[in-house]
Tab-separated table of N, CA and C in Angstrom:
chain	number	residue	atom	x	y	z
A	800	UNK	N	36.381	-6.515	7.066
A	800	UNK	CA	35.263	-7.290	6.516
A	800	UNK	C	34.247	-7.615	7.597
A	801	UNK	N	34.764	-8.039	8.751
A	801	UNK	CA	33.867	-8.416	9.850
A	801	UNK	C	33.094	-7.205	10.377
A	802	UNK	N	33.743	-6.062	10.414
A	802	UNK	CA	33.096	-4.827	10.887
A	802	UNK	C	31.930	-4.436	9.983
A	803	UNK	N	32.133	-4.543	8.682
A	803	UNK	CA	31.084	-4.177	7.731
A	803	UNK	C	29.858	-5.094	7.899
A	804	UNK	N	30.111	-6.382	8.139
A	804	UNK	CA	29.023	-7.337	8.373
A	804	UNK	C	28.262	-6.952	9.634
A	805	UNK	N	29.000	-6.562	10.659
A	805	UNK	CA	28.398	-6.145	11.930
A	805	UNK	C	27.518	-4.917	11.721
A	806	UNK	N	28.046	-3.944	10.999
A	806	UNK	CA	27.297	-2.709	10.715
A	806	UNK	C	26.049	-3.047	9.902
A	807	UNK	N	26.215	-3.914	8.905
A	807	UNK	CA	25.105	-4.305	8.046
A	807	UNK	C	24.018	-5.015	8.844
A	808	UNK	N	24.420	-5.916	9.731
A	808	UNK	CA	23.450	-6.656	10.538
A	808	UNK	C	22.688	-5.725	11.482
A	809	UNK	N	23.399	-4.778	12.086
A	809	UNK	CA	22.731	-3.825	12.980
A	809	UNK	C	21.786	-2.931	12.185
A	810	UNK	N	22.204	-2.536	10.985
A	810	UNK	CA	21.368	-1.728	10.097
A	810	UNK	C	20.111	-2.514	9.719
A	811	UNK	N	20.291	-3.796	9.425
A	811	UNK	CA	19.177	-4.673	9.068
A	811	UNK	C	18.206	-4.803	10.234
A	812	UNK	N	18.744	-4.945	11.430
A	812	UNK	CA	17.909	-5.051	12.633
A	812	UNK	C	17.066	-3.797	12.828
A	813	UNK	N	17.694	-2.634	12.655
A	813	UNK	CA	16.984	-1.361	12.796
A	813	UNK	C	15.880	-1.261	11.736
A	814	UNK	N	16.206	-1.650	10.499
A	814	UNK	CA	15.225	-1.615	9.417
A	814	UNK	C	14.046	-2.524	9.716
A	815	UNK	N	14.348	-3.726	10.179
A	815	UNK	CA	13.289	-4.678	10.501
A	815	UNK	C	12.404	-4.155	11.613
A	816	UNK	N	13.031	-3.561	12.619
A	816	UNK	CA	12.266	-3.013	13.742
A	816	UNK	C	11.349	-1.897	13.247
A	817	UNK	N	11.909	-1.005	12.414
A	817	UNK	CA	11.105	0.103	11.873
A	817	UNK	C	9.973	-0.427	11.005
A	818	UNK	N	10.281	-1.423	10.171
A	818	UNK	CA	9.264	-2.001	9.291
A	818	UNK	C	8.157	-2.652	10.098
A	819	UNK	N	8.512	-3.397	11.121
A	819	UNK	CA	7.512	-4.066	11.953
A	819	UNK	C	6.647	-3.037	12.677
A	820	UNK	N	7.262	-1.970	13.145
A	820	UNK	CA	6.510	-0.893	13.798
A	820	UNK	C	5.552	-0.255	12.812
A	821	UNK	N	6.047	-0.015	11.601
A	821	UNK	CA	5.245	0.605	10.561
A	821	UNK	C	4.062	-0.286	10.185
A	822	UNK	N	4.339	-1.600	10.018
A	822	UNK	CA	3.284	-2.550	9.682
A	822	UNK	C	2.258	-2.638	10.802
A	823	UNK	N	2.737	-2.659	12.035
A	823	UNK	CA	1.830	-2.711	13.184
A	823	UNK	C	0.940	-1.475	13.211
A	824	UNK	N	1.527	-0.314	12.918
A	824	UNK	CA	0.766	0.936	12.888
A	824	UNK	C	-0.304	0.889	11.796
A	825	UNK	N	0.080	0.404	10.607
A	825	UNK	CA	-0.872	0.290	9.500
A	825	UNK	C	-2.008	-0.657	9.854
A	826	UNK	N	-1.640	-1.799	10.425
A	826	UNK	CA	-2.636	-2.792	10.821
A	826	UNK	C	-3.581	-2.231	11.873
A	827	UNK	N	-3.026	-1.543	12.837
A	827	UNK	CA	-3.810	-0.929	13.908
A	827	UNK	C	-4.764	0.118	13.335
A	828	UNK	N	-4.249	0.946	12.433
A	828	UNK	CA	-5.063	1.986	11.804
A	828	UNK	C	-6.198	1.361	11.003
A	829	UNK	N	-5.887	0.285	10.276
A	829	UNK	CA	-6.889	-0.423	9.482
A	829	UNK	C	-7.976	-0.996	10.383
A	830	UNK	N	-7.560	-1.596	11.485
A	830	UNK	CA	-8.512	-2.168	12.442
A	830	UNK	C	-9.407	-1.070	13.022
A	831	UNK	N	-8.795	0.060	13.352
A	831	UNK	CA	-9.550	1.183	13.910
A	831	UNK	C	-10.590	1.694	12.912
A	832	UNK	N	-10.178	1.827	11.646
A	832	UNK	CA	-11.094	2.318	10.620
A	832	UNK	C	-12.229	1.318	10.407
A	833	UNK	N	-11.910	0.029	10.436
A	833	UNK	CA	-12.931	-1.018	10.311
A	833	UNK	C	-13.930	-0.924	11.450
A	834	UNK	N	-13.411	-0.795	12.649
A	834	UNK	CA	-14.274	-0.689	13.835
A	834	UNK	C	-15.152	0.555	13.730
A	835	UNK	N	-14.583	1.650	13.237
A	835	UNK	CA	-15.333	2.894	13.091
A	835	UNK	C	-16.457	2.717	12.063
A	836	UNK	N	-16.156	2.027	10.965
A	836	UNK	CA	-17.189	1.768	9.948
A	836	UNK	C	-18.333	0.950	10.526
A	837	UNK	N	-18.000	-0.110	11.251
A	837	UNK	CA	-19.011	-0.967	11.876
A	837	UNK	C	-19.833	-0.153	12.872
A	838	UNK	N	-19.152	0.663	13.656
A	838	UNK	CA	-19.806	1.507	14.658
A	838	UNK	C	-20.784	2.473	13.985
A	839	UNK	N	-20.333	3.108	12.897
A	839	UNK	CA	-21.182	4.057	12.173
A	839	UNK	C	-22.391	3.349	11.562
A	840	UNK	N	-22.171	2.154	11.027
A	840	UNK	CA	-23.280	1.385	10.449
A	840	UNK	C	-24.298	1.012	11.519
A	841	UNK	N	-23.791	0.643	12.682
A	841	UNK	CA	-24.680	0.224	13.772
A	841	UNK	C	-25.412	1.390	14.420
A	842	UNK	N	-24.809	2.577	14.356
A	842	UNK	CA	-25.427	3.718	15.024
A	842	UNK	C	-26.391	4.490	14.119
A	843	UNK	N	-26.481	4.077	12.844
A	843	UNK	CA	-27.459	4.736	11.946
A	843	UNK	C	-28.871	4.362	12.371
A	844	UNK	N	-29.730	5.337	12.466
A	844	UNK	CA	-31.102	5.069	12.935
A	844	UNK	C	-32.004	4.653	11.773
């Protein structure tokens, strides 16, 4: 029983780490696209 809890907790940790990385990537990509839009708007003559 204790082993399964240990495995589950480690699995949960890995999932959380992957999810946080994924969310950070999405957020970063969104920020980049926003910055690109602002840049394009500002560079229009």
